[in-house]
Amino acid sequence: MIHILATGTSRGIGAATLAALDRPGVRIVGHGTASGIAADFSDPAAPAKLWDSALAELGAIDVLINNAGVFEANPIERDDAAWSAAWERTMRINLTAAAELSRMAVRHWQERGQGGRIINIASRAAHRGDSPAHWHYAAAKAGMVAMTKTIARGYARDGILAFAICPGFTMTGMADDYLASRDGDKLLADIPLGRVAMPEEVAEMARWLALDAPASMTGAVLDVNGASYVR
């Protein structure tokens, strides 16, 4: 039996990931769903509470999927205090909470001596940046990619593997709002595939990394962006 904790599973990519991993031999606990565990990651105490609750429910955790995040505009014209507060909020929810959960996972696996897997849902923005109102979002996602590579390099000898997925625009609530506010046709014209990704496509990558990806892939960053950014 494989035991999985996934964050941000109330909608979009997270909900699709929850569905993709609903299969025999897998027990998965979601976060932020009616049947999952509630946790507000703007609260610094929330990641530890979520981890403890999931561990109590599952008995052990073999895979951690960090998907929770916010995409909130923070234009530089704001006053200093408001801009800084918005920066800190996005960093806390999108990066720091994932780092804290990853640290708890690594220590858990070291104590068990059985290894484990971390899958971080980052973003195309980690590589190509984002809009002028989203410095904080791009920086947080870039940090998530760097964290993934650092964990992979640092703990592979313990059987601890780390992967990241970098979606482009995905048909979630956040993407819908952004497309509507930024002239969706022009944005779609920047995607050679001609459409945004579906949550199920990203979820399939998460499922594969959680269950099937070979260990030698640790540290890999997988792009799911319709060739809108290639590297």
CSV table of C-alpha atoms in Angstrom, one decimal:
chain,number,residue,atom,x,y,z
A,1,MET,CA,0.0,0.0,0.0
A,2,ILE,CA,1.3,3.5,-1.0
A,3,HIS,CA,0.3,6.3,1.3
A,4,ILE,CA,0.1,9.8,-0.2
A,5,LEU,CA,-0.5,13.3,1.1
A,6,ALA,CA,-1.5,15.8,-1.6
A,7,THR,CA,-2.1,19.5,-0.9
A,8,GLY,CA,-4.4,21.9,-2.7
A,9,THR,CA,-6.9,19.2,-3.9
A,10,SER,CA,-10.1,21.2,-3.8
A,11,ARG,CA,-10.2,22.0,-7.5
A,12,GLY,CA,-8.2,22.1,-10.7
A,13,ILE,CA,-4.9,20.2,-10.8
A,14,GLY,CA,-5.2,19.0,-7.2
A,15,ALA,CA,-8.7,17.6,-7.7
A,16,ALA,CA,-7.6,15.9,-10.9
A,17,THR,CA,-4.6,14.4,-9.1
A,18,LEU,CA,-6.7,13.1,-6.3
A,19,ALA,CA,-8.9,11.3,-8.9
A,20,ALA,CA,-5.9,10.0,-10.9
A,21,LEU,CA,-4.5,8.4,-7.7
A,22,ASP,CA,-7.8,6.9,-6.6
A,23,ARG,CA,-6.8,3.3,-7.4
A,24,PRO,CA,-6.2,0.0,-5.7
A,25,GLY,CA,-3.0,-0.1,-3.6
A,26,VAL,CA,-3.1,3.7,-2.9
A,27,ARG,CA,-4.4,5.6,0.1
A,28,ILE,CA,-4.4,9.3,-0.5
A,29,VAL,CA,-5.3,12.1,1.9
A,30,GLY,CA,-6.2,15.4,0.3
A,31,HIS,CA,-6.1,18.9,1.7
A,32,GLY,CA,-8.8,21.5,1.4
A,33,THR,CA,-11.6,19.2,0.2
A,34,ALA,CA,-14.8,18.3,2.0
A,35,SER,CA,-13.4,14.8,2.6
A,36,GLY,CA,-9.8,15.9,3.2
A,37,ILE,CA,-8.0,17.9,5.9
A,38,ALA,CA,-8.5,21.6,6.2
A,39,ALA,CA,-5.4,23.8,6.5
A,40,ASP,CA,-4.9,27.5,5.7
A,41,PHE,CA,-1.3,27.8,4.5
A,42,SER,CA,-1.3,31.6,5.3
A,43,ASP,CA,-1.1,30.4,8.9
A,44,PRO,CA,2.5,29.4,9.7
A,45,ALA,CA,1.3,26.6,12.0
A,46,ALA,CA,-0.8,25.0,9.3
A,47,PRO,CA,1.7,22.8,7.5
A,48,ALA,CA,2.8,20.9,10.6
A,49,LYS,CA,-0.9,20.5,11.6
A,50,LEU,CA,-1.7,19.1,8.2
A,51,TRP,CA,1.3,16.7,8.3
A,52,ASP,CA,0.5,15.4,11.8
A,53,SER,CA,-3.2,14.9,10.8
A,54,ALA,CA,-2.3,13.1,7.6
A,55,LEU,CA,0.3,10.9,9.4
A,56,ALA,CA,-2.2,10.0,12.1
A,57,GLU,CA,-4.8,9.0,9.4
A,58,LEU,CA,-2.4,7.1,7.1
A,59,GLY,CA,0.1,5.7,9.6
A,60,ALA,CA,2.9,6.5,7.2
A,61,ILE,CA,3.5,8.8,4.2
A,62,ASP,CA,5.3,7.5,1.2
A,63,VAL,CA,4.6,10.4,-1.3
A,64,LEU,CA,4.1,14.1,-0.8
A,65,ILE,CA,2.6,16.2,-3.6
A,66,ASN,CA,2.9,19.9,-3.0
A,67,ASN,CA,0.2,21.6,-5.2
A,68,ALA,CA,-1.4,24.2,-3.0
A,69,GLY,CA,-0.9,27.8,-4.2
A,70,VAL,CA,-2.4,31.2,-4.9
A,71,PHE,CA,-2.2,33.4,-7.9
A,72,GLU,CA,-2.9,37.0,-6.8
A,73,ALA,CA,-1.9,40.2,-8.5
A,74,ASN,CA,0.4,42.5,-6.7
A,75,PRO,CA,1.1,45.6,-8.9
A,76,ILE,CA,4.2,47.6,-8.0
A,77,GLU,CA,2.0,50.7,-7.7
A,78,ARG,CA,0.7,49.5,-4.4
A,79,ASP,CA,2.0,51.2,-1.3
A,80,ASP,CA,5.0,49.6,0.3
A,81,ALA,CA,3.3,47.8,3.2
A,82,ALA,CA,0.6,46.3,1.0
A,83,TRP,CA,3.1,45.2,-1.7
A,84,SER,CA,5.3,43.6,0.9
A,85,ALA,CA,2.4,41.9,2.7
A,86,ALA,CA,1.2,40.4,-0.6
A,87,TRP,CA,4.7,39.2,-1.4
A,88,GLU,CA,5.0,37.5,2.0
A,89,ARG,CA,1.6,35.9,1.7
A,90,THR,CA,2.3,34.3,-1.7
A,91,MET,CA,5.8,33.1,-0.6
A,92,ARG,CA,4.3,31.6,2.6
A,93,ILE,CA,1.5,29.7,0.7
A,94,ASN,CA,3.3,28.8,-2.5
A,95,LEU,CA,6.8,28.1,-1.3
A,96,THR,CA,7.4,28.1,2.5
A,97,ALA,CA,4.5,25.7,3.3
A,98,ALA,CA,5.8,23.3,0.6
A,99,ALA,CA,9.3,23.6,2.0
A,100,GLU,CA,8.1,22.9,5.5
A,101,LEU,CA,6.1,19.8,4.4
A,102,SER,CA,9.1,18.6,2.4
A,103,ARG,CA,11.4,18.9,5.4
A,104,MET,CA,8.9,16.9,7.5
A,105,ALA,CA,8.7,14.3,4.7
A,106,VAL,CA,12.5,14.0,4.4
A,107,ARG,CA,12.9,13.6,8.1
A,108,HIS,CA,10.1,11.0,8.3
A,109,TRP,CA,11.7,8.9,5.5
A,110,GLN,CA,15.1,9.2,7.1
A,111,GLU,CA,13.7,7.9,10.4
A,112,ARG,CA,11.9,5.0,8.6
A,113,GLY,CA,14.9,4.2,6.4
A,114,GLN,CA,12.6,3.4,3.4
A,115,GLY,CA,12.8,6.5,1.2
A,116,GLY,CA,9.9,8.4,-0.4
A,117,ARG,CA,8.9,10.8,-3.2
A,118,ILE,CA,8.2,14.5,-3.4
A,119,ILE,CA,6.3,15.9,-6.4
A,120,ASN,CA,6.2,19.7,-6.5
A,121,ILE,CA,3.7,21.4,-8.8
A,122,ALA,CA,5.6,24.5,-9.9
A,123,SER,CA,4.9,26.6,-13.1
A,124,ARG,CA,6.3,27.7,-16.4
A,125,ALA,CA,6.7,31.0,-14.7
A,126,ALA,CA,9.7,29.5,-12.8
A,127,HIS,CA,11.6,29.6,-16.1
A,128,ARG,CA,10.2,32.5,-18.2
A,129,GLY,CA,8.7,34.7,-15.5
A,130,ASP,CA,5.2,36.1,-15.3
A,131,SER,CA,3.3,39.4,-15.6
A,132,PRO,CA,4.6,42.6,-14.0
A,133,ALA,CA,2.0,42.1,-11.3
A,134,HIS,CA,3.2,38.6,-10.4
A,135,TRP,CA,6.9,38.9,-9.4
A,136,HIS,CA,6.1,37.0,-6.2
A,137,TYR,CA,4.4,34.1,-8.0
A,138,ALA,CA,7.3,33.6,-10.5
A,139,ALA,CA,9.8,33.9,-7.7
A,140,ALA,CA,8.0,31.3,-5.5
A,141,LYS,CA,7.7,28.8,-8.4
A,142,ALA,CA,11.4,29.3,-9.3
A,143,GLY,CA,12.2,28.6,-5.6
A,144,MET,CA,10.2,25.5,-5.7
A,145,VAL,CA,12.2,24.2,-8.7
A,146,ALA,CA,15.5,25.0,-7.0
A,147,MET,CA,14.2,23.3,-3.8
A,148,THR,CA,13.3,20.2,-5.8
A,149,LYS,CA,16.7,19.9,-7.4
A,150,THR,CA,18.4,20.5,-4.0
A,151,ILE,CA,16.4,17.7,-2.3
A,152,ALA,CA,17.1,15.4,-5.2
A,153,ARG,CA,20.8,15.9,-5.0
A,154,GLY,CA,21.0,15.9,-1.2
A,155,TYR,CA,19.0,12.8,-0.4
A,156,ALA,CA,19.1,10.4,-3.3
A,157,ARG,CA,21.4,8.1,-1.3
A,158,ASP,CA,18.6,7.7,1.2
A,159,GLY,CA,16.1,6.7,-1.5
A,160,ILE,CA,14.4,10.1,-1.3
A,161,LEU,CA,13.4,11.2,-4.8
A,162,ALA,CA,12.1,14.7,-5.8
A,163,PHE,CA,10.5,15.8,-9.0
A,164,ALA,CA,8.8,19.0,-10.3
A,165,ILE,CA,6.1,19.7,-12.8
A,166,CYS,CA,5.9,23.0,-14.6
A,167,PRO,CA,2.5,23.6,-16.2
A,168,GLY,CA,1.8,26.5,-18.4
A,169,PHE,CA,-1.8,27.8,-18.4
A,170,THR,CA,-4.1,25.1,-17.2
A,171,MET,CA,-7.8,25.1,-17.3
A,172,THR,CA,-8.4,25.8,-13.6
A,173,GLY,CA,-10.2,28.6,-11.9
A,174,MET,CA,-7.0,30.6,-11.6
A,175,ALA,CA,-6.2,30.2,-15.4
A,176,ASP,CA,-9.8,31.0,-16.4
A,177,ASP,CA,-9.6,34.3,-14.4
A,178,TYR,CA,-6.2,35.2,-15.8
A,179,LEU,CA,-7.1,34.4,-19.4
A,180,ALA,CA,-10.3,36.6,-19.1
A,181,SER,CA,-8.3,39.5,-17.7
A,182,ARG,CA,-5.4,39.3,-20.2
A,183,ASP,CA,-7.1,38.9,-23.6
A,184,GLY,CA,-7.3,35.1,-23.8
A,185,ASP,CA,-7.0,34.9,-27.6
A,186,LYS,CA,-3.6,36.6,-27.6
A,187,LEU,CA,-2.4,34.4,-24.8
A,188,LEU,CA,-3.6,31.3,-26.7
A,189,ALA,CA,-1.7,32.5,-29.8
A,190,ASP,CA,1.5,32.0,-27.8
A,191,ILE,CA,0.8,28.3,-27.3
A,192,PRO,CA,1.8,26.3,-30.3
A,193,LEU,CA,-0.6,23.5,-29.3
A,194,GLY,CA,-3.5,26.0,-29.6
A,195,ARG,CA,-5.0,25.4,-26.2
A,196,VAL,CA,-4.2,25.4,-22.5
A,197,ALA,CA,-3.5,22.2,-20.7
A,198,MET,CA,-6.2,20.3,-19.0
A,199,PRO,CA,-5.9,19.5,-15.3
A,200,GLU,CA,-6.0,15.8,-16.1
A,201,GLU,CA,-2.9,16.1,-18.2
A,202,VAL,CA,-0.9,17.6,-15.3
A,203,ALA,CA,-2.4,15.1,-12.9
A,204,GLU,CA,-1.3,12.2,-15.1
A,205,MET,CA,2.3,13.4,-14.8
A,206,ALA,CA,1.9,13.6,-11.0
A,207,ARG,CA,0.4,10.1,-10.9
A,208,TRP,CA,3.3,8.7,-13.0
A,209,LEU,CA,6.0,10.5,-10.9
A,210,ALA,CA,4.3,9.2,-7.7
A,211,LEU,CA,4.0,5.6,-8.7
A,212,ASP,CA,6.0,4.7,-11.8
A,213,ALA,CA,8.9,7.1,-12.6
A,214,PRO,CA,12.3,5.4,-12.4
A,215,ALA,CA,14.5,6.5,-9.5
A,216,SER,CA,17.2,7.7,-11.9
A,217,MET,CA,14.8,10.5,-12.9
A,218,THR,CA,15.1,12.2,-9.5
A,219,GLY,CA,15.7,15.9,-9.9
A,220,ALA,CA,13.8,16.1,-13.2
A,221,VAL,CA,11.5,19.0,-14.1
A,222,LEU,CA,8.8,18.1,-16.5
A,223,ASP,CA,7.1,20.8,-18.6
A,224,VAL,CA,3.4,20.7,-19.5
A,225,ASN,CA,2.9,23.9,-21.5
A,226,GLY,CA,1.9,23.1,-25.1
A,227,ALA,CA,5.4,24.1,-26.3
A,228,SER,CA,4.8,27.7,-25.1
A,229,TYR,CA,8.2,27.6,-23.4
A,230,VAL,CA,10.8,25.1,-24.4
A,231,ARG,CA,14.3,24.8,-22.9
